[in-house]
């Protein structure tokens, strides 16, 4: 399936580029004065750009680039991702509440790809909220202790850094919620959604050996939980 998606994406991308070039030529030729015709050309441009977005999403899913892992501070990555969507946040009067846990262990991630994850989740939240909504961001460390092999005086823990992204939007219909990570499933198709953003998010997290979960919040909105594994470390005597 991935080979088919990559092949289709490659073959369709070139005709789309030619169509876009032709539209740009017609708009800039100087002889196009009819407002109706100009409106049609703008519609064609929007449709081609949306198709191109879907093609790029298919390529991302079918042939993801190798990870460039470095130890990073998740709080810092979240701050950078917020800056990249600041204009959209401000335009929609979204209030951001940051609940960062200090001293988090660094995690091995591809910063560019994880920024893509956060930006996608932030923009989904913005799209789901009315102006004046709240975006609540939390980070925390969690560990699971297990007895170390061959030792009664030490323990190991699987460290995890957890990010929660919660909004005060409309939530996701239950019939859609169970399928949100399937390609082309979206509750915002009328607003231009392709249904590829969340599958790409999950793909990136799986490449990082992490997880992403989405649930509705009883008070309204949704909560996305993103979990990053850390390196195992020994804890003398089973204590932290």
Backbone as JSON, one array per atom type, in Angstrom:
{
  "sequence": "XXXXXXXXXXXXXXXXXXXXXXXXXXXXXXXXXXXXXXXXXXXXXXXXXXXXXXXXXXXXXXXXXXXXXXXXXXXXXXXXXXXXXXXXXXXXXXXXXXXXXXXXXXXXXXXXXXXXXXXXXXXXXXXXXXXXXXXXXXXXXXXXXXXXXXXXXXXXXXXXXXXXXXXXXXXXXXXXXXXXXXXXXXXXXXXXXXXXXXXXXXXXXXXXXXXXXXXXXXXXXXXXXXXXXXXXXXXXXXXX",
  "N": [[0.83, -1.19, 0.0], [1.96, 1.23, 0.78], [3.89, 1.56, -1.21], [2.23, 1.86, -3.42], [0.89, 4.24, -2.72], [3.04, 6.03, -2.68], [3.82, 5.89, -5.36], [1.54, 6.82, -6.73], [1.37, 9.4, -5.63], [3.74, 10.55, -6.61], [3.29, 10.48, -9.4], [1.03, 12.08, -9.68], [1.77, 14.54, -8.7], [3.35, 16.03, -10.54], [1.52, 16.66, -12.79], [-0.23, 18.31, -11.29], [1.44, 20.47, -10.68], [1.84, 21.53, -13.22], [-0.78, 22.32, -13.88], [-1.13, 24.34, -11.95], [0.82, 26.18, -12.75], [-0.28, 26.9, -15.22], [-2.66, 28.16, -14.41], [-1.62, 30.33, -12.94], [-0.37, 31.68, -15.06], [-2.61, 32.46, -16.62], [-3.91, 34.16, -14.82], [-2.06, 36.21, -14.6], [-1.7, 37.18, -17.13], [-2.78, 39.51, -18.11], [-4.93, 39.85, -19.79], [-7.12, 38.88, -18.56], [-9.94, 39.93, -17.36], [-12.49, 39.51, -16.49], [-14.38, 39.31, -13.61], [-15.73, 37.02, -12.69], [-14.42, 34.93, -14.0], [-11.87, 35.26, -12.9], [-12.47, 34.61, -10.28], [-13.09, 31.91, -10.59], [-10.57, 30.94, -11.33], [-9.17, 31.4, -8.96], [-10.48, 29.58, -7.31], [-9.74, 27.2, -8.55], [-6.99, 27.3, -8.07], [-6.96, 27.09, -5.24], [-8.03, 24.51, -4.97], [-6.07, 22.95, -6.24], [-3.88, 23.43, -4.57], [-4.8, 22.3, -2.2], [-5.0, 19.63, -3.02], [-2.28, 19.19, -3.44], [-1.35, 19.35, -0.82], [-2.48, 17.03, 0.23], [-1.11, 15.14, -1.3], [1.53, 15.55, -0.4], [1.16, 14.73, 2.21], [0.58, 12.01, 1.83], [3.05, 11.15, 0.85], [4.61, 11.61, 3.1], [3.55, 9.72, 4.85], [4.06, 7.32, 3.48], [6.76, 7.22, 2.84], [8.57, 8.01, 5.1], [11.13, 10.22, 6.23], [14.4, 9.31, 7.48], [14.98, 9.38, 11.03], [16.52, 12.09, 12.78], [18.04, 11.97, 15.47], [18.35, 13.64, 18.58], [19.2, 14.57, 21.94], [16.71, 16.28, 23.57], [14.98, 19.0, 25.21], [11.72, 18.71, 26.09], [9.94, 20.69, 26.97], [11.11, 23.01, 25.91], [10.86, 22.48, 23.17], [8.11, 22.52, 22.89], [7.63, 25.22, 23.48], [8.86, 26.49, 21.27], [7.28, 25.45, 19.21], [4.82, 26.6, 19.84], [5.39, 29.28, 19.31], [5.51, 29.19, 16.54], [2.89, 28.96, 15.79], [1.73, 31.19, 16.71], [0.5, 33.44, 15.45], [-1.93, 32.4, 14.46], [-3.08, 31.64, 16.88], [-3.33, 34.14, 18.17], [-5.02, 35.48, 16.36], [-7.37, 34.12, 16.71], [-7.86, 34.62, 19.3], [-7.0, 32.84, 21.33], [-6.39, 31.54, 24.5], [-3.53, 30.52, 26.16], [-2.57, 28.14, 28.5], [0.11, 27.23, 30.39], [1.48, 24.48, 31.9], [4.12, 23.5, 32.87], [6.31, 20.93, 33.9], [9.21, 21.27, 35.72], [12.68, 20.42, 35.25], [12.55, 18.13, 33.67], [13.63, 14.97, 32.31], [15.76, 14.8, 29.44], [14.77, 13.86, 26.11], [15.28, 11.55, 23.42], [14.83, 12.72, 20.33], [13.68, 13.6, 17.0], [13.83, 16.79, 16.38], [12.58, 18.52, 14.47], [10.52, 16.91, 13.42], [8.99, 16.36, 15.69], [8.19, 18.9, 16.37], [6.5, 19.26, 14.21], [4.5, 17.43, 14.93], [3.46, 18.66, 17.3], [2.62, 21.17, 16.3], [0.64, 20.41, 14.48], [-1.25, 19.28, 16.26], [-1.82, 21.51, 17.85], [-3.0, 23.24, 15.96], [-5.23, 21.76, 15.22], [-6.64, 21.95, 17.61], [-7.11, 24.72, 17.72], [-8.78, 25.02, 15.49], [-11.0, 23.7, 16.42], [-12.09, 25.26, 18.39], [-14.09, 28.01, 19.55], [-13.56, 31.58, 19.15], [-11.64, 32.93, 21.82], [-11.24, 30.64, 23.25], [-9.6, 28.12, 25.36], [-6.35, 26.75, 25.57], [-4.81, 24.19, 27.1], [-1.75, 23.18, 28.29], [0.26, 20.59, 29.43], [3.1, 19.16, 31.03], [4.87, 16.32, 32.23], [6.85, 14.09, 34.24], [7.1, 10.55, 34.37], [7.52, 7.33, 35.81], [8.1, 3.81, 35.63], [8.72, 1.3, 37.84], [10.69, -1.66, 37.94], [11.88, -4.83, 39.05], [15.37, -5.28, 39.04], [17.21, -7.5, 36.98], [18.6, -10.35, 38.52], [19.23, -9.06, 40.89], [18.54, -7.95, 44.18], [18.65, -5.54, 45.38], [18.44, -3.37, 43.81], [16.7, -1.44, 41.31], [14.98, -0.95, 38.18], [13.77, 1.64, 36.09], [11.36, 2.58, 33.66], [11.55, 5.44, 32.22], [9.32, 8.07, 31.35], [8.3, 10.82, 29.44], [5.57, 12.88, 29.53], [3.19, 14.56, 27.61], [0.39, 16.6, 27.68], [-2.25, 17.85, 25.79], [-4.84, 19.92, 25.85], [-8.05, 21.09, 24.93], [-10.78, 23.5, 24.8], [-12.8, 22.99, 23.05], [-15.24, 21.69, 20.7], [-15.1, 18.97, 20.89], [-14.93, 15.52, 19.67], [-17.02, 13.67, 17.54], [-18.31, 10.56, 18.68], [-18.47, 8.45, 16.85], [-16.51, 9.08, 15.11], [-14.24, 9.34, 16.64], [-12.98, 6.87, 17.25], [-11.73, 6.35, 14.89], [-9.91, 8.26, 14.2], [-7.22, 8.14, 13.61], [-7.04, 6.94, 11.21], [-6.31, 7.17, 7.74], [-7.67, 9.92, 5.9], [-9.95, 10.22, 7.42], [-11.87, 12.63, 8.89], [-13.27, 15.3, 10.83], [-13.52, 17.8, 9.92], [-13.77, 18.32, 7.19], [-15.22, 20.08, 5.63], [-13.97, 22.43, 6.14], [-11.6, 22.24, 4.85], [-9.99, 20.2, 5.78], [-7.79, 17.38, 5.42], [-7.62, 14.9, 6.55], [-5.25, 13.6, 7.01], [-3.48, 14.56, 8.84], [-3.49, 13.59, 11.59], [-2.93, 10.76, 11.2], [-0.27, 11.07, 10.29], [0.88, 12.23, 12.55], [0.65, 10.07, 14.37], [2.26, 8.22, 13.03], [4.78, 9.45, 13.17], [5.18, 9.46, 15.96], [5.24, 6.7, 16.46], [7.58, 6.07, 15.12], [9.32, 7.17, 16.91], [9.11, 5.41, 18.97], [7.13, 6.05, 20.7], [3.85, 7.05, 21.95], [0.51, 8.17, 21.07], [-2.56, 9.38, 22.18], [-6.07, 10.05, 22.01], [-8.84, 11.59, 23.53], [-12.19, 12.43, 24.45], [-13.11, 15.14, 26.57], [-15.04, 15.35, 29.5], [-16.08, 17.82, 30.29], [-16.08, 19.17, 27.94], [-14.45, 19.58, 24.78], [-11.25, 18.14, 23.8], [-8.64, 15.86, 24.87], [-5.32, 15.32, 24.2], [-2.85, 12.95, 24.59], [0.53, 12.64, 24.63], [3.26, 10.53, 24.61], [6.62, 10.13, 25.42], [9.27, 7.87, 25.39], [12.03, 7.49, 27.67], [15.59, 6.99, 28.2], [16.45, 3.98, 29.88], [17.27, 3.77, 33.36], [19.23, 2.84, 36.2], [18.09, 2.52, 39.54], [19.3, 2.84, 42.62], [18.54, 0.61, 45.24], [15.91, 0.73, 44.67], [14.73, 3.21, 44.97], [13.93, 6.66, 44.19]],
  "CA": [[0.0, 0.0, 0.0], [2.84, 2.39, 0.84], [4.49, 1.72, -2.53], [1.19, 2.38, -4.3], [0.67, 5.64, -2.35], [4.19, 6.81, -3.13], [3.8, 5.96, -6.81], [0.45, 7.72, -7.13], [1.75, 10.76, -5.24], [4.77, 11.03, -7.54], [2.72, 10.67, -10.72], [0.03, 13.15, -9.67], [2.39, 15.81, -8.31], [3.78, 16.77, -11.73], [0.37, 17.31, -13.43], [-0.73, 19.39, -10.45], [2.34, 21.62, -10.84], [1.57, 22.12, -14.54], [-2.07, 23.02, -13.76], [-0.91, 25.56, -11.17], [1.55, 27.11, -13.61], [-1.22, 27.41, -16.21], [-3.56, 29.09, -13.72], [-0.85, 31.55, -12.67], [-0.19, 32.38, -16.34], [-3.87, 33.08, -17.0], [-4.19, 35.27, -13.9], [-1.08, 37.29, -14.77], [-1.51, 37.48, -18.55], [-3.24, 40.87, -18.39], [-6.17, 39.86, -20.56], [-8.17, 38.29, -17.76], [-10.61, 41.02, -16.66], [-13.81, 39.08, -16.01], [-14.3, 38.92, -12.2], [-16.18, 35.64, -12.51], [-13.32, 34.06, -14.44], [-10.81, 35.35, -11.89], [-12.92, 33.83, -9.12], [-12.93, 30.49, -10.93], [-9.14, 30.62, -11.27], [-8.79, 31.32, -7.55], [-11.01, 28.31, -6.81], [-8.87, 26.15, -9.08], [-5.73, 27.37, -7.32], [-7.19, 26.53, -3.9], [-8.21, 23.07, -5.09], [-4.76, 22.34, -6.55], [-3.04, 23.51, -3.37], [-5.3, 21.29, -1.27], [-4.55, 18.33, -3.53], [-0.85, 19.09, -3.2], [-1.2, 19.05, 0.6], [-2.78, 15.6, 0.4], [0.0, 14.39, -1.89], [2.67, 15.61, 0.52], [0.82, 13.88, 3.34], [0.76, 10.61, 1.42], [4.49, 10.88, 0.79], [5.08, 11.57, 4.48], [3.13, 8.45, 5.42], [4.58, 6.15, 2.78], [8.23, 7.22, 2.8], [9.08, 8.96, 6.09], [12.57, 10.4, 6.25], [15.03, 8.77, 8.7], [15.03, 10.32, 12.15], [17.79, 12.7, 13.2], [17.79, 12.01, 16.91], [19.2, 14.36, 19.52], [18.56, 14.75, 23.23], [16.06, 17.59, 23.58], [14.07, 19.37, 26.3], [10.39, 18.77, 25.52], [9.36, 22.0, 27.27], [11.65, 23.97, 24.94], [10.28, 22.17, 21.86], [6.74, 23.02, 22.95], [7.68, 26.69, 23.4], [9.15, 26.84, 19.89], [6.1, 25.1, 18.41], [3.81, 27.63, 20.11], [5.77, 30.5, 18.57], [5.24, 29.0, 15.11], [1.45, 29.08, 15.53], [1.28, 32.35, 17.49], [-0.42, 34.28, 14.68], [-3.25, 31.76, 14.46], [-3.59, 31.73, 18.25], [-3.73, 35.52, 18.43], [-6.14, 35.82, 15.5], [-8.57, 33.49, 17.26], [-7.94, 35.0, 20.72], [-6.87, 31.62, 22.13], [-5.59, 31.72, 25.71], [-2.7, 29.34, 26.4], [-2.16, 27.9, 29.88], [1.26, 26.32, 30.41], [1.74, 23.8, 33.18], [5.35, 22.76, 32.62], [7.08, 20.38, 35.01], [10.62, 21.61, 35.55], [13.64, 19.35, 35.46], [12.24, 16.91, 32.92], [14.76, 14.37, 31.59], [15.72, 15.02, 27.99], [14.37, 12.68, 25.34], [15.92, 11.45, 22.09], [13.81, 12.97, 19.32], [13.96, 14.42, 15.84], [13.13, 18.01, 16.8], [11.72, 19.02, 13.41], [9.33, 16.07, 13.29], [8.15, 16.52, 16.88], [7.53, 20.21, 16.2], [5.39, 19.01, 13.29], [3.45, 16.8, 15.73], [2.83, 19.63, 18.18], [1.93, 22.19, 15.5], [-0.58, 19.79, 13.97], [-2.2, 19.15, 17.36], [-2.24, 22.86, 18.24], [-3.9, 23.79, 14.95], [-6.49, 21.04, 15.36], [-7.34, 22.53, 18.76], [-7.58, 26.05, 17.33], [-9.91, 24.86, 14.57], [-12.16, 23.14, 17.13], [-12.55, 26.19, 19.42], [-14.59, 29.34, 19.24], [-12.65, 32.62, 19.65], [-11.64, 33.05, 23.27], [-11.06, 29.33, 23.86], [-8.38, 27.89, 26.15], [-5.5, 25.6, 25.25], [-4.07, 23.85, 28.32], [-0.6, 22.33, 27.98], [0.9, 20.05, 30.63], [4.18, 18.18, 30.87], [5.23, 15.66, 33.48], [7.68, 12.91, 34.17], [6.53, 9.38, 35.03], [8.4, 6.19, 35.72], [7.58, 2.5, 36.04], [9.81, 0.53, 38.42], [10.68, -3.11, 37.85], [13.06, -5.4, 39.71], [16.49, -5.51, 38.13], [17.53, -8.91, 36.84], [19.73, -10.85, 39.3], [19.58, -8.18, 42.0], [17.44, -7.65, 45.08], [18.9, -4.25, 46.01], [18.33, -2.28, 42.85], [15.52, -1.51, 40.44], [15.05, -0.17, 36.96], [12.52, 2.33, 35.75], [11.19, 3.06, 32.29], [11.15, 6.85, 32.29], [8.48, 8.58, 30.27], [7.89, 12.22, 29.5], [4.19, 12.91, 29.05], [2.65, 15.87, 27.22], [-1.06, 16.63, 27.49], [-2.74, 19.02, 25.05], [-6.29, 19.89, 26.09], [-8.73, 22.29, 24.45], [-12.16, 23.71, 25.26], [-13.6, 23.01, 21.83], [-16.49, 20.95, 20.56], [-14.9, 17.53, 20.99], [-14.98, 14.72, 18.44], [-18.12, 12.7, 17.59], [-17.84, 9.23, 19.09], [-18.32, 7.58, 15.69], [-15.27, 9.47, 14.43], [-13.13, 9.27, 17.58], [-12.28, 5.58, 17.16], [-11.11, 6.21, 13.58], [-9.22, 9.51, 13.87], [-5.87, 7.9, 13.12], [-7.13, 6.33, 9.89], [-6.19, 8.19, 6.69], [-8.83, 10.55, 5.26], [-11.07, 10.39, 8.36], [-11.78, 13.96, 9.48], [-14.53, 15.95, 11.16], [-13.48, 19.19, 9.43], [-13.55, 18.31, 5.74], [-15.83, 21.29, 5.06], [-13.02, 23.53, 6.34], [-10.36, 21.96, 4.14], [-9.19, 19.14, 6.39], [-7.5, 16.26, 4.53], [-7.68, 13.63, 7.26], [-3.93, 12.97, 7.03], [-2.65, 15.13, 9.9], [-3.34, 12.69, 12.73], [-2.14, 9.58, 10.83], [1.14, 11.45, 10.25], [1.28, 12.38, 13.95], [0.85, 8.74, 14.95], [3.41, 7.62, 12.37], [6.0, 10.06, 13.73], [5.35, 8.98, 17.33], [5.65, 5.29, 16.41], [8.99, 6.07, 14.76], [10.06, 7.52, 18.13], [8.76, 4.41, 19.98], [6.21, 6.69, 21.64], [2.43, 6.84, 21.7], [-0.39, 9.33, 21.1], [-3.94, 8.97, 22.42], [-7.03, 11.16, 21.98], [-10.09, 11.29, 24.22], [-13.06, 13.56, 24.75], [-13.16, 15.58, 27.97], [-16.45, 15.45, 29.89], [-16.47, 19.22, 30.36], [-16.03, 19.71, 26.59], [-13.13, 19.57, 24.18], [-10.52, 16.88, 23.77], [-7.32, 15.8, 25.48], [-4.36, 14.49, 23.48], [-1.73, 12.55, 25.45], [1.7, 12.23, 23.84], [4.21, 9.92, 25.54], [7.96, 9.88, 24.9], [10.1, 7.05, 26.28], [13.39, 7.95, 27.96], [16.52, 5.9, 28.4], [16.34, 3.33, 31.18], [18.36, 4.02, 34.27], [19.14, 2.05, 37.43], [17.81, 3.29, 40.74], [19.79, 2.06, 43.76], [17.6, 0.32, 46.29], [14.53, 0.88, 44.23], [14.21, 4.54, 45.28], [14.28, 7.72, 43.25]],
  "C": [[0.87, 1.26, 0.0], [3.51, 2.64, -0.51], [3.48, 2.31, -3.51], [0.96, 3.87, -4.0], [1.81, 6.51, -2.85], [4.19, 6.97, -4.65], [2.73, 6.91, -7.32], [0.82, 9.17, -6.82], [2.76, 11.35, -6.23], [4.16, 11.35, -8.91], [1.73, 11.84, -10.77], [0.66, 14.51, -9.4], [2.8, 16.64, -9.53], [2.61, 17.39, -12.49], [-0.2, 18.46, -12.6], [0.12, 20.65, -10.61], [2.08, 22.31, -12.18], [0.24, 22.89, -14.52], [-1.88, 24.35, -13.03], [-0.16, 26.61, -11.98], [0.61, 27.73, -14.65], [-2.19, 28.43, -15.61], [-2.85, 30.41, -13.44], [-0.65, 32.36, -13.95], [-1.47, 33.13, -16.74], [-4.19, 34.29, -16.11], [-3.29, 36.47, -14.16], [-0.9, 37.73, -16.22], [-1.97, 38.88, -18.93], [-4.55, 40.93, -19.15], [-7.35, 39.32, -19.79], [-8.81, 39.39, -16.91], [-11.94, 40.61, -16.03], [-13.7, 38.63, -14.54], [-14.73, 37.48, -11.94], [-15.08, 34.66, -12.89], [-12.18, 34.07, -13.43], [-11.19, 34.56, -10.63], [-12.8, 32.34, -9.36], [-11.47, 30.08, -10.83], [-8.66, 30.52, -9.82], [-9.28, 30.0, -6.93], [-10.16, 27.14, -7.28], [-7.54, 26.12, -8.32], [-5.88, 26.75, -5.94], [-7.32, 25.02, -3.96], [-6.9, 22.35, -5.37], [-3.87, 22.34, -5.31], [-3.5, 22.49, -2.32], [-4.89, 19.89, -1.72], [-3.07, 18.12, -3.28], [-0.56, 18.77, -1.74], [-1.45, 17.58, 0.87], [-1.65, 14.74, -0.16], [1.2, 14.38, -0.96], [2.41, 14.76, 1.76], [0.99, 12.41, 3.02], [2.24, 10.24, 1.37], [5.08, 10.77, 2.19], [4.75, 10.23, 5.13], [3.85, 7.26, 4.8], [6.1, 6.07, 2.8], [8.78, 8.24, 3.79], [10.6, 9.02, 6.07], [13.16, 9.8, 7.53], [15.09, 9.84, 9.79], [16.44, 10.84, 12.38], [17.68, 12.97, 14.69], [18.85, 12.81, 17.66], [18.46, 14.45, 20.84], [18.02, 16.17, 23.32], [15.19, 17.75, 24.83], [12.68, 19.56, 25.7], [9.72, 20.12, 25.79], [9.82, 23.05, 26.26], [11.06, 23.74, 23.55], [8.83, 22.66, 21.81], [6.7, 24.54, 22.8], [7.92, 27.14, 21.95], [7.94, 26.57, 19.0], [4.98, 26.13, 18.62], [4.12, 28.92, 19.36], [5.39, 30.39, 17.1], [3.75, 29.09, 14.78], [0.86, 30.31, 16.24], [0.26, 33.21, 16.73], [-1.83, 33.7, 14.67], [-3.89, 31.83, 15.84], [-4.12, 33.13, 18.53], [-4.97, 35.91, 17.62], [-7.45, 35.25, 16.04], [-8.72, 33.74, 18.77], [-7.91, 33.77, 21.63], [-5.94, 31.88, 23.31], [-4.84, 30.41, 26.01], [-2.31, 29.27, 27.87], [-1.05, 26.85, 29.88], [1.46, 25.77, 31.81], [2.95, 22.88, 32.99], [5.89, 22.17, 33.92], [8.55, 20.67, 34.75], [11.49, 20.37, 35.78], [13.32, 18.05, 34.75], [13.51, 16.31, 32.33], [14.63, 14.64, 30.1], [15.37, 13.71, 27.28], [15.03, 12.73, 23.97], [14.85, 11.58, 21.02], [14.42, 13.66, 18.1], [13.16, 15.7, 16.03], [12.15, 18.51, 15.73], [10.43, 18.22, 13.3], [8.41, 16.22, 14.5], [7.5, 17.9, 16.89], [6.34, 20.08, 15.26], [4.21, 18.37, 14.02], [2.71, 17.84, 16.56], [2.04, 20.68, 17.4], [0.62, 21.64, 14.96], [-1.65, 19.7, 15.06], [-2.7, 20.51, 17.83], [-3.28, 23.4, 17.25], [-5.25, 23.06, 14.95], [-7.32, 21.63, 16.5], [-7.9, 23.9, 18.41], [-8.82, 25.95, 16.45], [-11.18, 24.4, 15.29], [-12.78, 24.13, 18.12], [-13.14, 27.46, 18.84], [-13.55, 30.37, 19.71], [-12.78, 32.78, 21.16], [-11.46, 31.73, 23.99], [-9.74, 29.22, 24.61], [-7.67, 26.63, 25.66], [-4.63, 25.35, 26.48], [-2.99, 22.85, 27.98], [0.07, 21.89, 29.28], [2.06, 19.14, 30.23], [4.47, 17.57, 32.24], [6.14, 14.48, 33.2], [6.97, 11.77, 34.88], [7.49, 8.23, 34.85], [7.72, 4.92, 36.19], [8.76, 1.69, 36.57], [9.6, -0.96, 38.23], [11.93, -3.63, 38.51], [14.15, -5.65, 38.7], [16.85, -6.98, 38.13], [18.74, -9.26, 37.71], [20.11, -9.98, 40.48], [18.34, -7.92, 42.84], [17.56, -6.24, 45.67], [18.78, -3.09, 45.03], [17.09, -2.49, 41.98], [15.78, -0.68, 39.2], [13.72, 0.54, 36.77], [12.53, 2.71, 34.28], [10.66, 4.48, 32.39], [10.3, 7.21, 31.09], [8.23, 10.06, 30.51], [6.53, 12.31, 28.81], [3.78, 14.35, 28.77], [1.15, 15.73, 27.03], [-1.45, 17.95, 26.83], [-4.27, 18.97, 25.12], [-6.91, 21.2, 25.6], [-10.14, 22.35, 25.0], [-13.12, 23.76, 24.07], [-14.81, 22.12, 21.89], [-16.33, 19.45, 20.73], [-15.01, 16.84, 19.64], [-16.15, 13.75, 18.55], [-17.6, 11.29, 17.85], [-17.63, 8.31, 17.89], [-17.06, 7.89, 14.89], [-14.05, 9.22, 15.31], [-12.31, 7.99, 17.44], [-11.52, 5.42, 15.84], [-10.2, 7.38, 13.23], [-7.81, 9.3, 13.33], [-5.87, 7.16, 11.79], [-7.04, 7.42, 8.82], [-7.53, 8.62, 6.13], [-10.07, 10.59, 6.14], [-10.9, 11.74, 9.04], [-13.18, 14.5, 9.77], [-14.57, 17.38, 10.64], [-13.19, 19.25, 7.93], [-14.12, 19.57, 5.09], [-14.91, 22.49, 5.19], [-11.66, 23.24, 5.73], [-9.49, 20.89, 4.74], [-9.01, 17.96, 5.44], [-7.65, 14.91, 5.22], [-6.35, 12.9, 7.28], [-3.06, 13.47, 8.18], [-2.42, 14.17, 11.05], [-2.66, 11.37, 12.37], [-0.64, 9.89, 10.77], [1.68, 11.61, 11.67], [1.57, 11.01, 14.57], [2.08, 8.06, 14.34], [4.72, 8.14, 12.96], [6.24, 9.54, 15.15], [5.76, 7.51, 17.36], [7.11, 5.18, 16.02], [9.87, 6.39, 15.97], [9.81, 6.52, 19.26], [7.86, 5.01, 21.06], [4.78, 6.39, 21.27], [1.69, 8.17, 21.68], [-1.81, 8.8, 21.24], [-4.82, 10.21, 22.45], [-8.31, 10.72, 22.66], [-10.89, 12.57, 24.39], [-13.01, 13.86, 26.24], [-14.62, 15.82, 28.32], [-16.94, 16.9, 29.89], [-16.5, 19.89, 28.99], [-14.61, 19.75, 26.07], [-12.51, 18.19, 24.19], [-9.19, 17.01, 24.5], [-6.46, 14.84, 24.66], [-3.19, 14.21, 24.41], [-0.62, 11.98, 24.58], [2.76, 11.74, 24.82], [5.52, 9.62, 24.83], [8.71, 8.98, 25.87], [11.47, 7.68, 26.48], [14.29, 6.74, 28.08], [16.31, 5.3, 29.78], [17.53, 3.71, 32.05], [18.15, 3.19, 35.51], [18.92, 2.98, 38.61], [18.24, 2.47, 41.93], [18.7, 1.86, 44.82], [16.16, 0.49, 45.93], [13.94, 2.22, 44.54], [14.64, 5.52, 44.23], [15.18, 8.73, 43.91]]
}
